[in-house]
mmCIF file of C-alpha atoms and ligand atoms in Angstrom:
data_model
loop_
_atom_site.group_PDB
_atom_site.id
_atom_site.type_symbol
_atom_site.label_atom_id
_atom_site.label_comp_id
_atom_site.label_asym_id
_atom_site.label_seq_id
_atom_site.Cartn_x
_atom_site.Cartn_y
_atom_site.Cartn_z
ATOM 1 C CA MET A 1 119.647 -60.923 49.320
ATOM 2 C CA ALA A 2 121.623 -58.412 47.247
ATOM 3 C CA LYS A 3 118.855 -58.601 44.652
ATOM 4 C CA LEU A 4 116.167 -57.958 47.254
ATOM 5 C CA SER A 5 117.862 -54.880 48.649
ATOM 6 C CA GLY A 6 118.338 -53.642 45.090
ATOM 7 C CA THR A 7 114.593 -53.852 44.620
ATOM 8 C CA ALA A 8 114.057 -52.263 48.015
ATOM 9 C CA ILE A 9 116.259 -49.348 47.033
ATOM 10 C CA ILE A 10 114.392 -48.849 43.772
ATOM 11 C CA VAL A 11 111.090 -48.904 45.665
ATOM 12 C CA LEU A 12 112.454 -46.412 48.193
ATOM 13 C CA VAL A 13 113.670 -44.116 45.439
ATOM 14 C CA MET A 14 110.262 -44.352 43.774
ATOM 15 C CA PHE A 15 108.525 -43.431 47.019
ATOM 16 C CA ALA A 16 110.904 -40.524 47.501
ATOM 17 C CA PHE A 17 110.144 -39.404 43.942
ATOM 18 C CA LEU A 18 106.395 -39.652 44.459
ATOM 19 C CA ALA A 19 106.665 -37.828 47.797
ATOM 20 C CA GLU A 20 108.669 -35.093 46.104
ATOM 21 C CA GLN A 21 105.996 -34.789 43.445
ATOM 22 C CA SER A 22 103.224 -34.439 45.981
ATOM 23 C CA VAL A 23 105.192 -31.990 48.162
ATOM 24 C CA ALA A 24 105.626 -29.825 45.086
ATOM 25 C CA GLY A 25 101.865 -30.237 44.482
ATOM 26 C CA ARG A 26 102.418 -31.911 41.144
ATOM 27 C CA TYR A 27 99.787 -34.071 39.563
ATOM 28 C CA TYR A 28 100.859 -34.671 35.974
ATOM 29 C CA ASP A 29 104.353 -35.143 34.466
ATOM 30 C CA ASP A 30 103.679 -32.157 32.293
ATOM 31 C CA LYS A 31 104.273 -28.576 33.448
ATOM 32 C CA VAL A 32 101.299 -27.070 31.595
ATOM 33 C CA GLU A 33 98.856 -29.797 32.635
ATOM 34 C CA ASP A 34 100.038 -29.348 36.198
ATOM 35 C CA LYS A 35 99.386 -25.609 36.172
ATOM 36 C CA VAL A 36 95.881 -26.176 34.824
ATOM 37 C CA ARG A 37 95.120 -28.795 37.441
ATOM 38 C CA LYS A 38 96.272 -26.493 40.222
ATOM 39 C CA GLU A 39 94.068 -23.621 39.041
ATOM 40 C CA VAL A 40 91.028 -25.874 38.636
ATOM 41 C CA LYS A 41 91.539 -27.332 42.089
ATOM 42 C CA ASN A 42 91.780 -23.851 43.645
ATOM 43 C CA ALA A 43 88.744 -22.615 41.740
ATOM 44 C CA ILE A 44 86.596 -25.555 42.903
ATOM 45 C CA GLU A 45 87.751 -25.102 46.501
ATOM 46 C CA LYS A 46 86.606 -21.470 46.345
ATOM 47 C CA ASN A 47 83.379 -22.187 44.485
ATOM 48 C CA PRO A 48 82.265 -25.829 44.270
ATOM 49 C CA GLY A 49 79.723 -25.017 41.539
ATOM 50 C CA ILE A 50 82.434 -23.974 39.106
ATOM 51 C CA GLY A 51 83.472 -27.606 38.522
ATOM 52 C CA ALA A 52 80.173 -28.430 36.811
ATOM 53 C CA ALA A 53 80.457 -25.254 34.744
ATOM 54 C CA LEU A 54 83.887 -26.353 33.473
ATOM 55 C CA VAL A 55 82.574 -29.790 32.464
ATOM 56 C CA ARG A 56 79.670 -28.192 30.583
ATOM 57 C CA LEU A 57 82.032 -25.743 28.875
ATOM 58 C CA VAL A 58 83.740 -28.640 27.064
ATOM 59 C CA PHE A 59 80.409 -29.735 25.591
ATOM 60 C CA HIS A 60 79.355 -26.228 24.609
ATOM 61 C CA ASP A 61 82.696 -25.375 23.001
ATOM 62 C CA CYS A 62 83.323 -28.628 21.161
ATOM 63 C CA TRP A 63 79.715 -29.112 19.921
ATOM 64 C CA VAL A 64 79.755 -25.820 18.033
ATOM 65 C CA ASN A 65 82.371 -25.911 15.256
ATOM 66 C CA GLY A 66 84.589 -28.363 17.151
ATOM 67 C CA CYS A 67 86.940 -27.636 20.062
ATOM 68 C CA ASP A 68 88.122 -24.176 19.010
ATOM 69 C CA GLY A 69 87.629 -21.894 22.014
ATOM 70 C CA SER A 70 84.798 -20.124 20.145
ATOM 71 C CA VAL A 71 82.611 -20.181 23.264
ATOM 72 C CA LEU A 72 85.081 -17.877 25.054
ATOM 73 C CA LEU A 73 84.967 -14.936 22.650
ATOM 74 C CA ASP A 74 83.368 -11.683 23.838
ATOM 75 C CA LYS A 75 83.402 -10.196 20.319
ATOM 76 C CA THR A 76 84.407 -10.966 16.761
ATOM 77 C CA PRO A 77 84.795 -8.844 13.606
ATOM 78 C CA THR A 78 81.865 -10.661 11.937
ATOM 79 C CA ASP A 79 79.329 -10.985 14.781
ATOM 80 C CA GLY A 80 80.261 -8.085 17.042
ATOM 81 C CA LEU A 81 79.070 -8.796 20.573
ATOM 82 C CA ASN A 82 76.612 -11.438 19.344
ATOM 83 C CA THR A 83 78.947 -14.311 20.130
ATOM 84 C CA GLU A 84 78.090 -17.769 21.468
ATOM 85 C CA LYS A 85 77.899 -16.355 24.997
ATOM 86 C CA LYS A 86 74.681 -14.610 23.921
ATOM 87 C CA ALA A 87 73.013 -17.820 22.740
ATOM 88 C CA VAL A 88 69.780 -18.736 24.533
ATOM 89 C CA ASN A 89 71.066 -22.304 24.801
ATOM 90 C CA ASN A 90 74.139 -21.070 26.668
ATOM 91 C CA ILE A 91 72.046 -19.862 29.609
ATOM 92 C CA GLY A 92 74.015 -20.172 32.837
ATOM 93 C CA LEU A 93 77.312 -20.913 31.086
ATOM 94 C CA ASP A 94 80.170 -20.106 33.455
ATOM 95 C CA GLY A 95 83.842 -20.761 34.157
ATOM 96 C CA PHE A 96 85.228 -18.012 31.894
ATOM 97 C CA GLY A 97 87.121 -16.380 34.775
ATOM 98 C CA VAL A 98 88.876 -19.655 35.582
ATOM 99 C CA ILE A 99 89.894 -20.044 31.936
ATOM 100 C CA ASP A 100 91.325 -16.474 32.009
ATOM 101 C CA ASP A 101 93.276 -17.272 35.194
ATOM 102 C CA ILE A 102 94.702 -20.433 33.627
ATOM 103 C CA LYS A 103 95.593 -18.568 30.429
ATOM 104 C CA ASP A 104 97.547 -16.099 32.530
ATOM 105 C CA LYS A 105 99.480 -18.927 34.224
ATOM 106 C CA VAL A 106 100.426 -20.532 30.885
ATOM 107 C CA LYS A 107 100.898 -17.350 28.866
ATOM 108 C CA ASN A 108 104.458 -18.261 27.909
ATOM 109 C CA ASP A 109 103.679 -21.883 27.075
ATOM 110 C CA ASN A 110 101.919 -21.488 23.683
ATOM 111 C CA VAL A 111 98.706 -23.147 24.893
ATOM 112 C CA SER A 112 95.513 -22.503 22.944
ATOM 113 C CA CYS A 113 92.314 -21.508 24.727
ATOM 114 C CA ALA A 114 90.682 -24.575 23.164
ATOM 115 C CA ASP A 115 93.285 -26.766 24.894
ATOM 116 C CA ILE A 116 92.684 -24.970 28.194
ATOM 117 C CA ILE A 117 88.933 -25.689 28.050
ATOM 118 C CA VAL A 118 89.383 -29.430 27.544
ATOM 119 C CA LEU A 119 92.185 -29.691 30.115
ATOM 120 C CA ALA A 120 90.162 -27.772 32.711
ATOM 121 C CA GLY A 121 87.030 -29.850 32.012
ATOM 122 C CA ARG A 122 89.054 -33.034 32.362
ATOM 123 C CA ASP A 123 90.463 -31.934 35.720
ATOM 124 C CA ALA A 124 87.049 -30.829 36.981
ATOM 125 C CA ALA A 125 85.592 -34.238 36.059
ATOM 126 C CA SER A 126 88.460 -35.964 37.841
ATOM 127 C CA ILE A 127 88.141 -33.853 40.993
ATOM 128 C CA LEU A 128 84.325 -34.075 41.173
ATOM 129 C CA SER A 129 84.431 -37.854 40.715
ATOM 130 C CA GLY A 130 86.997 -38.300 43.480
ATOM 131 C CA GLY A 131 89.609 -39.377 40.929
ATOM 132 C CA LYS A 132 87.418 -42.083 39.363
ATOM 133 C CA ILE A 133 87.072 -40.376 35.996
ATOM 134 C CA THR A 134 90.415 -39.814 34.277
ATOM 135 C CA TYR A 135 91.483 -39.646 30.660
ATOM 136 C CA PRO A 136 94.475 -38.383 28.692
ATOM 137 C CA ILE A 137 94.341 -35.164 26.659
ATOM 138 C CA THR A 138 96.767 -34.437 23.844
ATOM 139 C CA ARG A 139 97.370 -30.729 23.316
ATOM 140 C CA GLY A 140 97.688 -28.983 19.968
ATOM 141 C CA ARG A 141 94.172 -27.626 19.358
ATOM 142 C CA LEU A 142 94.023 -24.175 17.817
ATOM 143 C CA ASP A 143 91.581 -21.343 18.453
ATOM 144 C CA GLY A 144 88.964 -20.268 15.933
ATOM 145 C CA VAL A 145 88.224 -16.688 14.931
ATOM 146 C CA GLY A 146 84.426 -16.988 14.674
ATOM 147 C CA SER A 147 81.694 -17.174 17.318
ATOM 148 C CA SER A 148 77.995 -16.717 16.612
ATOM 149 C CA ALA A 149 75.029 -16.857 18.991
ATOM 150 C CA ALA A 150 72.709 -18.021 16.219
ATOM 151 C CA GLU A 151 75.078 -20.810 15.265
ATOM 152 C CA ALA A 152 75.334 -22.026 18.880
ATOM 153 C CA ASP A 153 71.538 -22.044 19.147
ATOM 154 C CA ARG A 154 71.325 -24.134 15.985
ATOM 155 C CA ALA A 155 74.025 -26.567 17.131
ATOM 156 C CA LEU A 156 73.231 -27.206 20.788
ATOM 157 C CA PRO A 157 70.430 -29.542 21.894
ATOM 158 C CA THR A 158 67.707 -28.086 24.110
ATOM 159 C CA SER A 159 66.014 -29.523 27.159
ATOM 160 C CA ASP A 160 62.668 -29.915 25.345
ATOM 161 C CA PHE A 161 64.128 -32.225 22.665
ATOM 162 C CA ASP A 162 62.498 -35.603 22.167
ATOM 163 C CA PHE A 163 64.602 -38.716 21.700
ATOM 164 C CA ASP A 164 64.858 -38.575 17.897
ATOM 165 C CA GLN A 165 65.996 -34.963 18.018
ATOM 166 C CA LEU A 166 68.708 -35.861 20.531
ATOM 167 C CA LYS A 167 69.820 -38.861 18.515
ATOM 168 C CA THR A 168 70.002 -36.813 15.298
ATOM 169 C CA ASN A 169 71.831 -33.976 17.027
ATOM 170 C CA PHE A 170 74.440 -36.318 18.493
ATOM 171 C CA ASP A 171 75.009 -38.135 15.199
ATOM 172 C CA SER A 172 75.052 -35.084 12.958
ATOM 173 C CA GLY A 173 77.852 -33.511 10.919
ATOM 174 C CA PHE A 174 81.355 -33.842 12.315
ATOM 175 C CA ARG A 175 80.135 -35.218 15.666
ATOM 176 C CA LYS A 176 79.108 -38.817 15.080
ATOM 177 C CA PHE A 177 78.136 -39.681 18.660
ATOM 178 C CA THR A 178 76.156 -42.873 19.206
ATOM 179 C CA VAL A 179 73.015 -43.429 21.275
ATOM 180 C CA GLU A 180 75.206 -45.099 23.875
ATOM 181 C CA GLU A 181 77.418 -42.000 24.035
ATOM 182 C CA LEU A 182 74.324 -39.796 24.308
ATOM 183 C CA VAL A 183 73.234 -41.794 27.342
ATOM 184 C CA VAL A 184 76.767 -41.821 28.787
ATOM 185 C CA LEU A 185 77.286 -38.068 28.459
ATOM 186 C CA SER A 186 73.828 -37.198 29.774
ATOM 187 C CA GLY A 187 75.122 -38.551 33.094
ATOM 188 C CA ALA A 188 76.954 -35.206 33.421
ATOM 189 C CA HIS A 189 73.605 -33.948 34.705
ATOM 190 C CA SER A 190 74.480 -35.587 38.022
ATOM 191 C CA ILE A 191 76.243 -32.292 38.803
ATOM 192 C CA GLY A 192 75.489 -28.590 38.563
ATOM 193 C CA VAL A 193 72.357 -26.517 38.410
ATOM 194 C CA ALA A 194 69.619 -25.468 36.011
ATOM 195 C CA HIS A 195 67.394 -22.432 35.657
ATOM 196 C CA LEU A 196 63.645 -22.744 36.088
ATOM 197 C CA SER A 197 63.175 -21.764 32.440
ATOM 198 C CA SER A 198 64.993 -24.964 31.446
ATOM 199 C CA TYR A 199 62.475 -27.279 33.166
ATOM 200 C CA ALA A 200 59.322 -25.151 33.655
ATOM 201 C CA ASP A 201 57.685 -27.097 30.793
ATOM 202 C CA ARG A 202 57.769 -30.147 33.060
ATOM 203 C CA LEU A 203 55.835 -28.449 35.858
ATOM 204 C CA THR A 204 52.780 -27.524 33.809
ATOM 205 C CA ALA A 205 49.768 -29.606 32.871
ATOM 206 C CA ALA A 206 51.213 -29.894 29.352
ATOM 207 C CA THR A 207 53.563 -32.619 30.624
ATOM 208 C CA PRO A 208 51.759 -35.889 31.350
ATOM 209 C CA ASP A 209 52.223 -37.247 34.886
ATOM 210 C CA PHE A 210 54.089 -40.376 33.770
ATOM 211 C CA GLN A 211 57.007 -38.266 32.486
ATOM 212 C CA ILE A 212 57.925 -36.808 35.861
ATOM 213 C CA ASP A 213 57.409 -38.289 39.304
ATOM 214 C CA SER A 214 54.492 -36.496 40.979
ATOM 215 C CA SER A 215 56.220 -35.959 44.368
ATOM 216 C CA TYR A 216 59.318 -34.609 42.676
ATOM 217 C CA ARG A 217 57.205 -32.350 40.510
ATOM 218 C CA ALA A 218 55.299 -31.056 43.522
ATOM 219 C CA ALA A 219 58.550 -30.315 45.369
ATOM 220 C CA LEU A 220 59.938 -28.426 42.365
ATOM 221 C CA ASN A 221 56.668 -26.617 41.850
ATOM 222 C CA ALA A 222 56.682 -25.512 45.493
ATOM 223 C CA THR A 223 60.289 -24.234 45.567
ATOM 224 C CA THR A 224 60.312 -22.742 42.075
ATOM 225 C CA PRO A 225 56.753 -22.110 40.867
ATOM 226 C CA PRO A 226 56.712 -21.512 37.078
ATOM 227 C CA ALA A 227 54.762 -18.293 37.747
ATOM 228 C CA LEU A 228 58.080 -16.737 38.850
ATOM 229 C CA LEU A 229 59.108 -16.555 35.210
ATOM 230 C CA LYS A 230 56.292 -14.109 34.506
ATOM 231 C CA GLN A 231 57.685 -11.893 37.266
ATOM 232 C CA GLY A 232 61.046 -11.872 35.521
ATOM 233 C CA GLN A 233 62.650 -14.314 37.977
ATOM 234 C CA ASP A 234 64.543 -17.398 36.832
ATOM 235 C CA PRO A 235 65.988 -19.144 39.911
ATOM 236 C CA THR A 236 68.218 -22.213 39.786
ATOM 237 C CA VAL A 237 67.931 -25.624 41.436
ATOM 238 C CA PRO A 238 70.397 -28.528 41.541
ATOM 239 C CA ASN A 239 70.245 -30.761 38.458
ATOM 240 C CA ASN A 240 70.434 -33.746 40.798
ATOM 241 C CA VAL A 241 67.735 -34.286 43.425
ATOM 242 C CA ARG A 242 70.538 -35.860 45.470
ATOM 243 C CA ASP A 243 71.981 -32.356 45.875
ATOM 244 C CA GLU A 244 68.698 -30.906 47.190
ATOM 245 C CA THR A 245 67.997 -30.115 50.857
ATOM 246 C CA GLN A 246 66.663 -32.802 53.130
ATOM 247 C CA ALA A 247 63.286 -31.043 53.287
ATOM 248 C CA PHE A 248 63.066 -31.053 49.494
ATOM 249 C CA GLN A 249 64.069 -34.708 49.319
ATOM 250 C CA GLN A 250 61.393 -35.657 51.828
ATOM 251 C CA LYS A 251 58.758 -33.845 49.813
ATOM 252 C CA ALA A 252 60.071 -35.473 46.636
ATOM 253 C CA GLU A 253 60.078 -38.889 48.374
ATOM 254 C CA TYR A 254 63.736 -39.263 47.483
ATOM 255 C CA ASP A 255 65.890 -41.317 49.794
ATOM 256 C CA PRO A 256 69.322 -41.671 48.165
ATOM 257 C CA VAL A 257 70.580 -44.377 50.527
ATOM 258 C CA ALA A 258 67.468 -46.516 50.085
ATOM 259 C CA MET A 259 67.941 -46.189 46.300
ATOM 260 C CA GLY A 260 71.595 -47.212 46.422
ATOM 261 C CA VAL A 261 72.825 -43.698 45.647
ATOM 262 C CA ASN A 262 75.844 -42.177 47.395
ATOM 263 C CA PRO A 263 74.270 -39.248 49.286
ATOM 264 C CA THR A 264 77.418 -37.080 49.127
ATOM 265 C CA LYS A 265 76.440 -33.883 47.371
ATOM 266 C CA GLY A 266 78.242 -32.599 44.298
ATOM 267 C CA VAL A 267 79.768 -35.893 43.201
ATOM 268 C CA LEU A 268 79.996 -36.731 39.502
ATOM 269 C CA ASP A 269 78.722 -40.304 39.451
ATOM 270 C CA ASN A 270 76.028 -42.631 38.090
ATOM 271 C CA SER A 271 73.267 -41.312 40.384
ATOM 272 C CA TYR A 272 71.710 -39.704 37.282
ATOM 273 C CA TYR A 273 70.706 -43.186 36.053
ATOM 274 C CA HIS A 274 69.024 -44.098 39.332
ATOM 275 C CA ASN A 275 67.119 -40.815 39.207
ATOM 276 C CA THR A 276 66.151 -41.035 35.545
ATOM 277 C CA LEU A 277 64.702 -44.508 35.988
ATOM 278 C CA GLU A 278 62.529 -43.095 38.807
ATOM 279 C CA ASN A 279 61.459 -40.071 36.690
ATOM 280 C CA LYS A 280 63.234 -37.774 39.145
ATOM 281 C CA VAL A 281 65.236 -35.749 36.626
ATOM 282 C CA LEU A 282 64.747 -32.144 35.572
ATOM 283 C CA PHE A 283 64.740 -32.094 31.804
ATOM 284 C CA LYS A 284 62.464 -33.651 29.260
ATOM 285 C CA SER A 285 65.701 -34.469 27.364
ATOM 286 C CA ASP A 286 66.756 -36.588 30.345
ATOM 287 C CA TRP A 287 63.440 -38.403 30.684
ATOM 288 C CA VAL A 288 63.085 -39.171 26.947
ATOM 289 C CA LEU A 289 66.073 -41.518 27.137
ATOM 290 C CA ARG A 290 63.531 -43.936 28.613
ATOM 291 C CA THR A 291 61.449 -43.829 25.424
ATOM 292 C CA ASP A 292 63.983 -45.655 23.260
ATOM 293 C CA GLY A 293 64.753 -49.342 23.737
ATOM 294 C CA GLU A 294 68.517 -49.087 23.313
ATOM 295 C CA ALA A 295 68.865 -45.951 25.440
ATOM 296 C CA ALA A 296 66.634 -47.376 28.173
ATOM 297 C CA GLY A 297 68.786 -50.515 28.277
ATOM 298 C CA LYS A 298 71.868 -48.344 28.749
ATOM 299 C CA LEU A 299 70.198 -46.405 31.568
ATOM 300 C CA VAL A 300 69.745 -49.653 33.465
ATOM 301 C CA GLU A 301 73.280 -50.803 32.673
ATOM 302 C CA TYR A 302 74.860 -47.583 33.946
ATOM 303 C CA ARG A 303 72.630 -47.534 37.016
ATOM 304 C CA ASP A 304 73.800 -51.026 37.918
ATOM 305 C CA LYS A 305 77.467 -50.716 36.906
ATOM 306 C CA PRO A 306 78.997 -47.520 38.282
ATOM 307 C CA GLU A 307 82.562 -48.480 37.289
ATOM 308 C CA GLU A 308 81.484 -49.085 33.726
ATOM 309 C CA TRP A 309 79.906 -45.638 33.608
ATOM 310 C CA ASN A 310 83.075 -44.002 34.954
ATOM 311 C CA LYS A 311 85.095 -45.687 32.222
ATOM 312 C CA ASP A 312 82.646 -44.994 29.389
ATOM 313 C CA PHE A 313 82.113 -41.403 30.515
ATOM 314 C CA ALA A 314 85.876 -40.823 30.482
ATOM 315 C CA ALA A 315 86.112 -42.269 26.950
ATOM 316 C CA ALA A 316 83.178 -40.181 25.690
ATOM 317 C CA MET A 317 84.651 -37.013 27.223
ATOM 318 C CA ALA A 318 87.981 -37.796 25.546
ATOM 319 C CA LYS A 319 86.139 -38.175 22.208
ATOM 320 C CA LEU A 320 84.221 -34.942 22.798
ATOM 321 C CA SER A 321 87.465 -33.154 23.666
ATOM 322 C CA SER A 322 88.994 -34.308 20.369
ATOM 323 C CA LEU A 323 86.339 -32.950 17.979
ATOM 324 C CA PRO A 324 88.442 -31.048 15.427
ATOM 325 C CA ALA A 325 88.016 -27.307 14.890
ATOM 326 C CA GLN A 326 85.873 -26.789 11.786
ATOM 327 C CA GLY A 327 86.899 -23.226 10.921
ATOM 328 C CA LYS A 328 89.784 -21.624 9.022
ATOM 329 C CA ASN A 329 92.408 -19.053 10.110
ATOM 330 C CA LEU A 330 93.091 -20.860 13.359
ATOM 331 C CA GLU A 331 95.557 -19.408 15.869
ATOM 332 C CA VAL A 332 96.790 -19.620 19.464
ATOM 333 C CA ARG A 333 94.909 -16.705 21.028
ATOM 334 C CA LYS A 334 96.816 -14.330 23.308
ATOM 335 C CA ASN A 335 93.627 -13.467 25.218
ATOM 336 C CA CYS A 336 90.852 -16.067 25.267
ATOM 337 C CA ARG A 337 88.155 -13.377 24.918
ATOM 338 C CA VAL A 338 89.319 -11.802 21.647
ATOM 339 C CA ILE A 339 90.947 -12.990 18.431
ATOM 340 C CA ASN A 340 94.557 -11.928 17.933
ATOM 341 C CA ASN A 341 93.837 -9.218 15.377
ATOM 342 C CA GLN A 342 91.509 -7.500 17.873
ATOM 343 C CA TYR A 343 93.946 -7.955 20.748
HETATM 344 C C1 HEM B 401 71.884 -34.375 25.746
HETATM 345 C C2 HEM B 401 71.616 -33.122 25.499
HETATM 346 C C3 HEM B 401 71.779 -32.066 26.568
HETATM 347 C C4 HEM B 401 70.855 -31.129 26.857
HETATM 348 C C5 HEM B 401 69.503 -30.923 26.196
HETATM 349 C C6 HEM B 401 71.387 -30.349 27.954
HETATM 350 C C7 HEM B 401 70.747 -29.285 28.540
HETATM 351 C C8 HEM B 401 71.172 -28.636 29.677
HETATM 352 C C9 HEM B 401 70.477 -27.563 30.316
HETATM 353 C C10 HEM B 401 69.166 -26.963 29.835
HETATM 354 C C11 HEM B 401 71.181 -27.218 31.422
HETATM 355 C C12 HEM B 401 70.810 -26.139 32.450
HETATM 356 C C13 HEM B 401 71.170 -24.765 31.942
HETATM 357 C C14 HEM B 401 70.569 -23.715 32.839
HETATM 358 O O1 HEM B 401 69.341 -23.650 32.912
HETATM 359 O O2 HEM B 401 71.335 -22.961 33.485
HETATM 360 C C15 HEM B 401 72.338 -28.069 31.478
HETATM 361 C C16 HEM B 401 73.276 -28.026 32.478
HETATM 362 C C17 HEM B 401 74.416 -28.798 32.470
HETATM 363 N N1 HEM B 401 74.809 -29.663 31.468
HETATM 364 FE FE1 HEM B 401 73.696 -30.277 29.921
HETATM 365 N N2 HEM B 401 72.610 -30.834 28.287
HETATM 366 C C18 HEM B 401 72.899 -31.876 27.466
HETATM 367 C C19 HEM B 401 74.068 -32.600 27.434
HETATM 368 C C20 HEM B 401 75.142 -32.354 28.247
HETATM 369 C C21 HEM B 401 76.453 -32.921 28.087
HETATM 370 C C22 HEM B 401 76.860 -33.830 26.950
HETATM 371 C C23 HEM B 401 77.222 -32.455 29.112
HETATM 372 C C24 HEM B 401 78.666 -32.679 29.449
HETATM 373 C C25 HEM B 401 79.458 -33.478 28.917
HETATM 374 C C26 HEM B 401 76.383 -31.624 29.926
HETATM 375 C C27 HEM B 401 76.777 -31.037 31.100
HETATM 376 C C28 HEM B 401 76.004 -30.184 31.832
HETATM 377 C C29 HEM B 401 76.400 -29.682 33.130
HETATM 378 C C30 HEM B 401 77.661 -30.064 33.899
HETATM 379 C C31 HEM B 401 75.407 -28.791 33.532
HETATM 380 C C32 HEM B 401 75.387 -27.946 34.822
HETATM 381 C C33 HEM B 401 76.181 -26.680 34.562
HETATM 382 C C34 HEM B 401 76.389 -25.781 35.754
HETATM 383 O O3 HEM B 401 75.933 -26.069 36.855
HETATM 384 O O4 HEM B 401 77.049 -24.739 35.568
HETATM 385 N N3 HEM B 401 75.148 -31.556 29.356
HETATM 386 N N4 HEM B 401 72.320 -28.921 30.389
HETATM 387 C C1 NAG B 402 102.219 -23.154 19.091
HETATM 388 O O1 NAG B 402 101.379 -24.272 19.083
HETATM 389 C C2 NAG B 402 100.762 -24.519 17.846
HETATM 390 C C3 NAG B 402 99.765 -25.646 18.041
HETATM 391 O O2 NAG B 402 100.366 -26.751 18.605
HETATM 392 C C4 NAG B 402 101.811 -24.790 16.784
HETATM 393 O O3 NAG B 402 101.186 -24.975 15.540
HETATM 394 C C5 NAG B 402 102.774 -23.618 16.715
HETATM 395 O O4 NAG B 402 103.798 -23.926 15.827
HETATM 396 C C6 NAG B 402 103.332 -23.308 18.079
HETATM 397 N N1 NAG B 402 104.110 -22.085 18.028
HETATM 398 C C7 NAG B 402 105.277 -21.953 18.661
HETATM 399 C C8 NAG B 402 105.911 -20.613 18.566
HETATM 400 O O5 NAG B 402 105.784 -22.865 19.299
HETATM 401 C C1 NAG B 403 51.952 -25.987 41.412
HETATM 402 O O1 NAG B 403 51.783 -25.045 42.453
HETATM 403 C C2 NAG B 403 50.671 -24.199 42.268
HETATM 404 C C3 NAG B 403 50.672 -23.189 43.402
HETATM 405 O O2 NAG B 403 51.933 -22.600 43.519
HETATM 406 C C4 NAG B 403 49.385 -25.038 42.225
HETATM 407 O O3 NAG B 403 48.278 -24.200 41.957
HETATM 408 C C5 NAG B 403 49.512 -26.105 41.131
HETATM 409 O O4 NAG B 403 48.421 -26.984 41.168
HETATM 410 C C6 NAG B 403 50.775 -26.909 41.325
HETATM 411 N N1 NAG B 403 50.939 -27.841 40.209
HETATM 412 C C7 NAG B 403 51.479 -29.034 40.325
HETATM 413 C C8 NAG B 403 51.591 -29.855 39.092
HETATM 414 O O5 NAG B 403 51.942 -29.457 41.394
#
C-alpha cells in the first residue's frame, strides 16, 4: 500500500513536470533546441511551405563541403556575390529568413549557423511527419568561410540524372551514401514544390511514355505547359500529386485513398513510394530509381512499410546532418549571411 502510493506520487510528480513543460511550450530538455523548435513551429504555421524548404536546406548545405553553413552566405572574399545561393541547382532554395530569426534568438548561445540548419531541418521533418520522424542532433558544427555557386553546381545532383549518376553522386568523396539511403532520402520529395524548369524535360516527346504516367503528364502539361518557359515564366507545382487540387488529381487519375495513401496534404510520409511505382512523380531522378534492381526493391519495401521508412529516413537525415565540414578556418558566424571578418 505504502509502496503503491509512493509510485503514485512519483507518477503524479512526473505528470506535473510534463504539464509544466508543455505549459512553458518546451519540447526538448535543451534551451537552444527548444528555441529552434519554437521558431520552426511558428514559421510553418505562418507559411506551411517553409517546412519543406528547411528540410531541403539540410541536403543542400551538407552535400556541398559538409554541414558548414556555406549555403547561407550572401558574399565571401573569394567569390563575391557568386555564392551557393546563385547556383542553378539551388533554384527555389528558401528558409533563409527563418534561419536568421533563429540566429537572433540564440545569439548569446554560441550556436553555429551550420547547427541551426540541421536543427531546423530536423524540427521541420518532425512537424511535417506529425511527430513520426525524430532523431537526435549533437551540436558543435562550425561555419565555413567559403561558398561558391560553381562548386554547388558540381556537387548537387540534378533532376535529369540517370541512376548511375545518382549512385555515384551519393557515394562520392566524403559522403558515402548507399543506394538504400538514396532511395530513403528521395522520399523527401513527398513534400514541397518544384519549378517547371525542373521537370519540363518529362513533358516533351523526348521522354518515352513508360517513364511518366500519361494521365499525370497530361495534367501537368495542361496546368504548366513547357511553352511557358519560353515566355520567361517558371511556375511551381507540388512535388507530390497528393498535394494537387482535386481537379488535377481527377485528370491525373490519382485517387490517394484507393492507392492506400493518406490524402492529407503536406505530410512528410511514404506516399512518394506509392507515386513512384505508378510513374506519378515529377523528376526523372525520381523515376530512374525503378531502373535499378536494388533501388526498385527498396521502393516497394518503403511503399509497403511506412514505419520502416520513417525510421530509415530519420537515420539517413541524422547521417546527412553529421557530414563534417570540409574547409579550413572554421568559425561560429555572428551573422549567418557573412563570414566574421566581413561582419
Ligand atoms: C536524389 C537526388 C535529388 C535530386 C536530383 C533533387 C532535385 C530536386 C529538385 C529539382 C527540386 C525542385 C527545385 C525547384 O524546381 O524549385 C527539389 C525539391 C526538393 N527536394 Fe530534392 N533532390 C534530390 C534529393 C533530395 C534530398 C536528399 C532531399 C532531402 C533530404 C531533398 C529534399 C527536397 C525538398 C524538401 C524539396 C522541396 C523544396 C521546397 O518546396 O522548398 N531532395 N529537389
Ligand atoms: C563555441 O562553440 C564552438 C563549437 O562548439 C567551440 O569550439 C568554441 O570553443 C565555443 N566558444 C565559446 C566562447 O564557448
Ligand atoms: C501538351 O499540351 C500541348 C498544348 O498545350 C499539346 O499540344 C501537347 O500535345 C501536349 N503534350 C502532351 C505530352 O500531353
